[in-house]
Tab-separated table of C-alpha atoms in Angstrom:
chain	number	residue	atom	x	y	z
A	1	LYS	CA	9.224	10.827	-12.928
A	2	PRO	CA	8.292	8.501	-10.023
A	3	ASP	CA	8.639	10.023	-6.584
A	4	LEU	CA	7.932	6.987	-4.400
A	5	VAL	CA	8.131	3.226	-4.453
A	6	SER	CA	5.949	0.761	-2.562
A	7	LEU	CA	7.538	-2.599	-1.736
A	8	THR	CA	5.861	-5.620	-0.186
A	9	PHE	CA	7.730	-8.711	0.943
A	10	GLY	CA	7.002	-11.671	3.146
A	11	ILE	CA	8.645	-13.295	6.117
A	12	ARG	CA	7.900	-17.008	6.277
A	13	ILE	CA	8.969	-19.414	9.023
A	14	THR	CA	8.184	-23.131	9.283
A	15	ASP	CA	8.949	-25.005	12.494
A	16	ARG	CA	7.522	-27.407	15.058
A	17	GLY	CA	4.936	-25.944	17.405
A	18	VAL	CA	2.750	-22.983	16.641
A	19	THR	CA	4.036	-20.831	19.532
A	20	LEU	CA	7.704	-21.333	18.641
A	21	THR	CA	7.029	-20.620	14.975
A	22	ALA	CA	5.038	-17.450	15.733
A	23	GLU	CA	7.754	-16.211	18.129
A	24	ARG	CA	10.498	-16.815	15.567
A	25	ASN	CA	8.514	-14.993	12.888
A	26	ALA	CA	7.870	-12.041	15.230
A	27	ALA	CA	11.558	-11.796	16.146
A	28	ILE	CA	12.662	-11.716	12.515
A	29	THR	CA	9.909	-9.268	11.563
A	30	ASP	CA	11.042	-6.944	14.386
A	31	LYS	CA	14.666	-7.127	13.186
A	32	VAL	CA	13.629	-6.313	9.610
A	33	ILE	CA	11.476	-3.366	10.707
A	34	ASN	CA	14.243	-2.005	12.942
A	35	ALA	CA	16.762	-2.311	10.082
A	36	LEU	CA	14.399	-0.384	7.799
A	37	LYS	CA	14.042	2.358	10.428
A	38	ASP	CA	17.820	2.443	10.913
A	39	ALA	CA	18.130	2.943	7.145
A	40	GLY	CA	16.098	6.137	7.479
A	41	ILE	CA	12.618	4.920	6.578
A	42	ALA	CA	9.916	6.563	8.697
A	43	ALA	CA	7.855	4.311	10.962
A	44	ASP	CA	4.685	5.624	9.282
A	45	ASP	CA	5.967	4.233	5.971
A	46	ILE	CA	6.324	0.672	7.336
A	47	SER	CA	3.347	-1.590	7.961
A	48	THR	CA	2.581	-5.271	8.357
A	49	HIS	CA	-0.428	-7.119	7.017
A	50	ASP	CA	-1.654	-10.536	5.927
A	51	TYR	CA	-0.460	-12.408	9.026
A	52	ARG	CA	-1.201	-16.116	8.631
A	53	ILE	CA	-0.668	-19.283	10.639
A	54	TYR	CA	-1.336	-22.692	9.186
A	55	GLN	CA	-0.449	-26.278	9.920
A	56	GLU	CA	1.496	-28.093	7.239
A	57	ASN	CA	-0.344	-31.126	5.951
A	58	GLN	CA	2.340	-32.428	3.643
A	59	GLN	CA	3.792	-35.821	4.495
A	60	THR	CA	7.278	-34.300	4.517
A	61	LEU	CA	6.384	-31.748	7.221
A	62	PRO	CA	3.961	-33.426	9.646
A	63	GLY	CA	3.433	-31.543	12.904
A	64	ARG	CA	4.996	-28.358	11.578
A	65	TYR	CA	3.437	-24.929	11.340
A	66	THR	CA	4.095	-22.066	8.978
A	67	VAL	CA	3.710	-18.417	9.954
A	68	THR	CA	3.843	-15.710	7.302
A	69	ASN	CA	3.760	-11.956	7.735
A	70	SER	CA	3.886	-9.389	4.949
A	71	VAL	CA	5.725	-6.092	5.357
A	72	ASN	CA	4.887	-3.083	3.208
A	73	VAL	CA	7.412	-0.255	2.842
A	74	ILE	CA	6.982	3.097	1.127
A	75	LEU	CA	10.216	4.688	-0.050
A	76	ARG	CA	9.772	8.429	-0.503
A	77	ASN	CA	13.409	9.415	-0.846
A	78	GLN	CA	15.023	8.478	-4.152
A	79	ALA	CA	18.432	8.509	-2.481
A	80	THR	CA	17.223	5.607	-0.282
A	81	LEU	CA	16.523	3.614	-3.429
A	82	LEU	CA	20.101	3.921	-4.590
A	83	GLN	CA	21.706	2.707	-1.353
């Protein structure tokens, strides 16, 4: 019977200007992490990784940047899974 679950998901923002895009991504990442903590997940079970910034080269998005940040969450409490 499994006793923990590991989830990884990404937060991706595309906007004009690298600073604005990075700030927006950071703000959303902070909100997600705080919501996970408020749901009872321990801070030690939440981590970020694979932070990337790149300039879009597609003709439809000239001058825009994309920032991605992955969040990994370990769920140790099966009751948390059912909420």
